[in-house]
């Protein structure tokens, strides 16, 4: 039996008797851009054994779960046609490694497993939450937890969102220079859920010296948040009444945050961050009316017209265009940008987050970005984008 056939038999057997430990596919030479690896393992979801596929791309992971039968078919196709040229299959009994050579033949070996490995089926592993101490007064004051530190049932989504937010930021935050206190501004802080959580994480978990300012134009929220901060003894957290566009920082901003600030308020916030050369700029845009209006008024006759005739697609298109332009402008100023899903789209469609970390400005890159911007605007019939205008790049 050839090696490939051995692989198929071993895979089939390991699914039948649930002895699959892990299957890793690599050395991808197929058509899908950015795809690097595929990792597959058994998981138990709602008492059913399934196959969990993690597609690892250059900048993200995508997870899909399949029934054993469908998963087997997808796997065979992935190995046979999809362009993975390296396969490692580990079962409780054997390991099989094979690579495709230049002639398209599979070469490799089968090794007996030396030690029995335990198969970890648990899918819904208890997550380590970033906000570990749930008995803090701010969590009670924000009606997230009761006096015993139990998260209220109706606050579970918010709780997940807060922890996920801190999880996303934990890596870029820990990369910030540790030799001085950090100045952080959260623009459009609202009721302050995320502002409090960030302060808590930075001061208690990372033990950083920080000054956090929340900026908010609703006085009632500012007063409430200041009271909660005082009760929690969060001495270096304060909230100010004011608008994002008129905010004048007292000190140089290291981290600028604006989550769900309406329409062009996100641009005003990014602009402040760029001007301040903030190390980290984090925004979760809200609505995208400015670009949508532009598109409605001046829509250029392009190949996407068949799509943007539908209101909902025009809306999504305006979102993607706006946030791509924001990311591009951040790149122009030397920021490395990541765009990711912030909250599950089951809860809100406003779930994109842009995380931009300051690196160096590359002049060659800047010229390219300016011409990309002009080309984008011409193609879509966009007169201007607010951040572009603020930065003076409109006619650059
Ligand atoms: C949707 S809430 C988001 C609150 C918080 N950032 C969050 O994500 O949980 C937006 C908040 O930003 C405030 N806001 C919107 N535009 C603003 C502006 N231009 N200046 C200051 N605050 C603003 C609103 O009053 C509101 O409280």
Coordinates of N, CA and C in Angstrom, one line a residue, residues 88-224:
X88 N 1.1 15.7 8.7 CA 1.5 14.9 9.9 C 0.3 14.5 10.6
X89 N 0.1 13.2 10.7 CA -1.1 12.6 11.3 C -0.6 11.9 12.6
X90 N -1.2 12.3 13.7 CA -0.9 11.6 15.0 C -2.1 11.0 15.5
X91 N -2.0 9.7 15.8 CA -3.1 9.0 16.4 C -2.5 8.4 17.7
X92 N -3.4 7.7 18.5 CA -2.9 7.1 19.7 C -1.9 6.0 19.4
X93 N -2.0 5.4 18.2 CA -1.1 4.3 18.0 C 0.1 4.6 17.1
X94 N -0.1 5.5 16.2 CA 1.0 5.7 15.2 C 1.1 7.2 14.8
X95 N 2.3 7.6 14.3 CA 2.4 8.9 13.6 C 2.8 8.7 12.2
X96 N 2.2 9.4 11.3 CA 2.5 9.3 9.9 C 2.9 10.7 9.4
X97 N 4.1 10.8 8.8 CA 4.5 12.0 8.2 C 4.8 11.9 6.8
X98 N 4.3 12.7 6.0 CA 4.5 12.6 4.5 C 4.6 14.0 3.9
X99 N 5.5 14.1 2.9 CA 5.7 15.4 2.1 C 5.6 15.0 0.7
X100 N 5.1 16.0 -0.1 CA 5.0 15.8 -1.5 C 6.3 16.3 -2.2
X101 N 6.9 15.4 -3.0 CA 8.2 15.9 -3.7 C 7.8 16.5 -5.0
X102 N 8.9 17.0 -5.7 CA 8.7 17.8 -6.9 C 7.9 17.0 -8.0
X103 N 8.0 15.7 -7.9 CA 7.3 14.9 -8.9 C 5.8 14.6 -8.5
X104 N 5.5 15.2 -7.4 CA 4.1 15.0 -7.0 C 3.8 13.7 -6.2
X105 N 4.9 13.1 -5.8 CA 4.8 11.8 -5.0 C 4.9 12.1 -3.5
X106 N 4.1 11.3 -2.8 CA 4.2 11.5 -1.3 C 5.3 10.6 -0.8
X107 N 6.2 11.2 0.0 CA 7.4 10.5 0.6 C 7.3 10.7 2.1
X108 N 7.7 9.7 2.9 CA 7.7 9.9 4.3 C 7.7 8.6 5.1
X109 N 7.2 8.6 6.3 CA 7.3 7.4 7.1 C 6.2 7.3 8.1
X110 N 6.1 6.1 8.7 CA 5.1 5.8 9.7 C 5.9 5.4 10.9
X111 N 5.6 6.0 12.1 CA 6.3 5.6 13.3 C 5.3 5.2 14.4
X112 N 5.6 4.1 15.1 CA 4.7 3.7 16.2 C 4.7 4.7 17.3
X113 N 3.5 5.0 17.9 CA 3.5 6.0 19.0 C 4.2 5.4 20.2
X114 N 5.2 6.1 20.8 CA 5.9 5.5 21.9 C 5.1 5.5 23.2
X115 N 4.3 6.6 23.4 CA 3.6 6.7 24.6 C 2.1 7.0 24.2
X116 N 1.2 6.4 25.0 CA -0.2 6.7 24.7 C -0.4 8.2 25.2
X117 N -1.1 8.9 24.3 CA -1.4 10.3 24.6 C -2.8 10.4 25.0
X118 N -3.2 11.3 25.9 CA -4.6 11.4 26.2 C -5.2 12.4 25.1
X119 N -6.4 12.0 24.7 CA -7.0 12.9 23.7 C -7.9 13.9 24.5
X120 N -7.6 15.2 24.2 CA -8.3 16.3 24.9 C -9.5 16.7 24.0
X121 N -10.7 16.2 24.4 CA -11.9 16.5 23.6 C -12.6 17.7 24.0
X122 N -12.4 18.2 25.1 CA -13.2 19.3 25.6 C -13.1 20.5 24.7
X123 N -14.2 21.0 24.3 CA -14.2 22.1 23.3 C -14.4 23.4 24.1
X124 N -15.4 23.4 25.0 CA -15.7 24.6 25.7 C -14.9 24.7 26.9
X125 N -13.6 24.8 26.7 CA -12.7 24.8 27.9 C -13.0 26.1 28.7
X126 N -12.9 26.0 30.0 CA -13.2 27.2 30.8 C -12.1 28.3 30.4
X127 N -12.5 29.4 30.0 CA -11.6 30.4 29.5 C -11.0 31.2 30.7
X128 N -9.7 31.4 30.7 CA -9.2 32.2 31.7 C -9.6 33.7 31.4
X129 N -10.3 34.3 32.3 CA -10.8 35.7 32.0 C -9.7 36.6 32.4
X130 N -9.6 37.7 31.6 CA -8.5 38.7 31.9 C -8.8 39.5 33.1
X131 N -10.1 39.7 33.4 CA -10.5 40.4 34.6 C -10.8 39.4 35.7
X132 N -9.7 39.1 36.5 CA -9.8 37.9 37.3 C -10.5 38.2 38.6
X133 N -10.4 39.4 39.2 CA -11.0 39.7 40.5 C -12.4 40.3 40.2
X134 N -13.4 39.4 40.4 CA -14.8 39.9 40.0 C -15.5 40.6 41.2
X135 N -14.7 40.8 42.3 CA -15.4 41.4 43.5 C -15.1 42.8 43.6
X136 N -14.5 43.4 42.6 CA -14.2 44.8 42.7 C -15.5 45.7 42.6
X137 N -15.4 46.8 43.3 CA -16.6 47.6 43.4 C -17.1 48.2 42.1
X138 N -16.1 48.5 41.2 CA -16.6 49.1 39.9 C -17.5 48.1 39.1
X139 N -17.2 46.8 39.2 CA -18.0 45.8 38.5 C -19.4 45.8 39.1
X140 N -19.5 45.9 40.4 CA -20.9 46.0 41.0 C -21.6 47.3 40.6
X141 N -20.8 48.4 40.7 CA -21.4 49.7 40.4 C -21.9 49.7 38.9
X142 N -21.2 49.0 38.1 CA -21.7 49.0 36.7 C -22.7 47.9 36.4
X143 N -23.2 47.3 37.5 CA -24.2 46.3 37.4 C -23.8 45.1 36.6
X144 N -22.5 44.7 36.7 CA -22.0 43.5 36.0 C -22.0 42.3 36.9
X145 N -21.7 42.6 38.2 CA -21.6 41.5 39.1 C -22.3 41.8 40.4
X146 N -22.7 40.7 41.1 CA -23.3 40.9 42.4 C -22.3 41.1 43.5
X147 N -22.7 41.2 44.8 CA -21.7 41.4 45.8 C -20.8 40.3 46.1
X148 N -21.2 39.1 45.6 CA -20.3 37.9 45.7 C -19.3 37.8 44.5
X149 N -19.4 38.7 43.6 CA -18.6 38.6 42.4 C -19.1 37.7 41.3
X150 N -20.4 37.3 41.4 CA -21.0 36.5 40.3 C -21.4 37.4 39.2
X151 N -21.1 37.1 38.0 CA -21.6 37.9 36.9 C -23.1 37.7 36.7
X152 N -23.8 38.8 36.6 CA -25.3 38.6 36.4 C -25.6 37.9 35.1
X153 N -26.6 37.2 35.0 CA -27.0 36.5 33.8 C -27.1 37.5 32.6
X154 N -27.8 38.6 32.9 CA -28.1 39.5 31.8 C -26.8 40.4 31.4
X155 N -25.7 40.1 32.2 CA -24.5 40.9 31.9 C -23.4 40.0 31.2
X156 N -23.8 38.7 30.9 CA -22.8 37.8 30.4 C -22.2 38.3 29.1
X157 N -23.0 38.8 28.2 CA -22.5 39.3 26.9 C -21.5 40.4 27.1
X158 N -21.9 41.3 27.9 CA -21.0 42.5 28.2 C -19.7 42.0 28.8
X159 N -19.8 41.0 29.7 CA -18.7 40.5 30.4 C -17.7 39.9 29.4
X160 N -18.3 39.1 28.5 CA -17.4 38.4 27.5 C -16.7 39.5 26.6
X161 N -17.5 40.5 26.3 CA -17.0 41.6 25.4 C -15.8 42.3 26.1
X162 N -16.0 42.6 27.4 CA -14.9 43.3 28.1 C -13.7 42.4 28.2
X163 N -13.8 41.1 28.5 CA -12.7 40.3 28.6 C -12.0 40.1 27.2
X164 N -12.8 40.0 26.2 CA -12.3 39.8 24.8 C -11.5 41.0 24.4
X165 N -12.0 42.2 24.8 CA -11.4 43.5 24.5 C -10.0 43.5 25.1
X166 N -9.9 43.1 26.4 CA -8.6 43.1 27.1 C -7.7 42.1 26.5
X167 N -8.3 41.0 26.1 CA -7.5 39.9 25.5 C -6.8 40.4 24.2
X168 N -7.6 41.1 23.4 CA -7.1 41.6 22.1 C -6.0 42.6 22.4
X169 N -6.2 43.4 23.4 CA -5.2 44.5 23.6 C -4.0 44.0 24.4
X170 N -4.1 42.9 25.1 CA -3.0 42.5 26.0 C -1.6 42.4 25.3
X171 N -1.6 41.9 24.0 CA -0.3 41.8 23.3 C 0.2 43.2 23.0
X172 N -0.5 44.0 22.2 CA 0.1 45.3 21.9 C 0.4 46.1 23.2
X173 N -0.4 46.0 24.2 CA -0.2 46.8 25.5 C 1.1 46.3 26.1
X174 N 1.4 45.0 26.1 CA 2.6 44.6 26.8 C 3.8 44.9 26.0
X175 N 3.6 45.3 24.7 CA 4.8 45.7 23.9 C 5.1 47.2 24.1
X176 N 4.4 47.9 24.8 CA 4.6 49.4 25.0 C 5.8 49.6 25.9
X177 N 6.6 50.7 25.7 CA 7.7 50.9 26.5 C 7.4 51.0 28.0
X178 N 8.2 50.3 28.8 CA 7.8 50.1 30.2 C 8.6 51.1 31.1
X179 N 9.3 52.1 30.5 CA 10.2 52.9 31.3 C 9.5 54.2 31.8
X180 N 8.2 54.4 31.5 CA 7.6 55.6 31.9 C 6.1 55.3 32.1
X181 N 5.4 56.2 32.9 CA 3.9 56.0 33.0 C 3.3 56.2 31.7
X182 N 2.2 55.4 31.5 CA 1.5 55.5 30.2 C 0.3 56.5 30.3
X183 N 0.2 57.3 29.3 CA -1.0 58.2 29.2 C -1.9 57.6 28.2
X184 N -3.1 57.3 28.7 CA -4.1 56.7 27.8 C -5.4 57.5 27.8
X185 N -5.9 57.7 26.6 CA -7.2 58.5 26.5 C -8.2 57.6 25.8
X186 N -9.4 57.5 26.4 CA -10.5 56.7 25.8 C -11.6 57.7 25.4
X187 N -11.7 57.9 24.1 CA -12.6 58.9 23.6 C -14.0 58.4 23.4
X188 N -15.0 59.1 23.9 CA -16.4 58.6 23.8 C -16.5 57.4 24.7
X189 N -16.2 57.6 26.0 CA -16.0 56.5 26.9 C -17.4 55.9 27.4
X190 N -18.5 56.7 27.2 CA -19.8 56.2 27.5 C -19.9 55.9 29.0
X191 N -20.4 54.7 29.3 CA -20.6 54.4 30.7 C -19.3 53.8 31.3
X192 N -18.3 53.7 30.5 CA -16.9 53.4 31.0 C -16.6 51.9 31.2
X193 N -17.5 51.0 30.8 CA -17.2 49.6 31.0 C -15.8 49.2 30.6
X194 N -15.4 49.6 29.4 CA -14.1 49.2 28.9 C -13.0 50.0 29.5
X195 N -13.3 51.2 29.8 CA -12.3 52.1 30.4 C -11.9 51.6 31.7
X196 N -12.8 51.2 32.6 CA -12.5 50.7 33.9 C -11.8 49.4 33.8
X197 N -12.2 48.5 32.9 CA -11.6 47.2 32.7 C -10.1 47.4 32.3
X198 N -9.9 48.3 31.4 CA -8.5 48.5 30.9 C -7.6 49.0 32.1
X199 N -8.2 50.0 32.8 CA -7.4 50.5 33.9 C -7.1 49.4 34.9
X200 N -8.1 48.6 35.2 CA -7.9 47.5 36.2 C -6.8 46.6 35.7
X201 N -6.9 46.2 34.4 CA -5.9 45.2 33.8 C -4.5 45.8 33.9
X202 N -4.4 47.0 33.5 CA -3.1 47.6 33.4 C -2.4 47.8 34.8
X203 N -3.2 48.3 35.7 CA -2.6 48.6 37.0 C -2.5 47.3 37.9
X204 N -3.5 46.4 37.8 CA -3.5 45.3 38.7 C -2.8 44.1 38.1
X205 N -3.0 43.8 36.9 CA -2.4 42.6 36.2 C -1.0 42.9 35.7
X206 N -0.9 44.0 34.9 CA 0.4 44.3 34.3 C 1.3 45.2 35.3
X207 N 0.6 45.7 36.3 CA 1.3 46.5 37.3 C 2.0 47.7 36.6
X208 N 1.3 48.3 35.7 CA 1.8 49.5 35.0 C 1.4 50.8 35.7
X209 N 2.2 51.8 35.6 CA 1.8 53.1 36.1 C 1.1 53.8 35.0
X210 N -0.2 54.1 35.1 CA -0.9 54.6 34.0 C -1.8 55.8 34.5
X211 N -2.1 56.7 33.5 CA -3.1 57.8 33.7 C -4.1 57.5 32.6
X212 N -5.3 57.2 33.0 CA -6.3 57.0 32.0 C -7.4 58.1 32.1
X213 N -7.7 58.7 30.9 CA -8.7 59.7 30.8 C -9.8 59.3 29.9
X214 N -11.0 59.3 30.4 CA -12.2 59.1 29.6 C -12.8 60.4 29.1
X215 N -13.0 60.5 27.8 CA -13.6 61.8 27.3 C -15.0 61.5 26.9
X216 N -16.0 62.3 27.3 CA -17.4 61.9 27.0 C -18.2 63.2 27.0
X217 N -19.1 63.4 26.1 CA -19.9 64.6 26.1 C -21.1 64.6 27.0
X218 N -21.5 63.4 27.5 CA -22.7 63.4 28.4 C -22.2 63.6 29.8
X219 N -22.7 64.7 30.4 CA -22.2 65.0 31.8 C -22.7 64.0 32.8
X220 N -23.9 63.5 32.6 CA -24.4 62.5 33.6 C -23.5 61.2 33.6
X221 N -23.0 60.8 32.5 CA -22.1 59.7 32.4 C -20.7 60.0 33.0
X222 N -20.3 61.2 32.8 CA -19.0 61.6 33.3 C -19.0 61.6 34.8
X223 N -20.1 62.2 35.4 CA -20.2 62.3 36.8 C -20.3 60.9 37.4
X224 N -21.2 60.0 36.8 CA -21.3 58.6 37.3 C -20.0 57.9 37.3

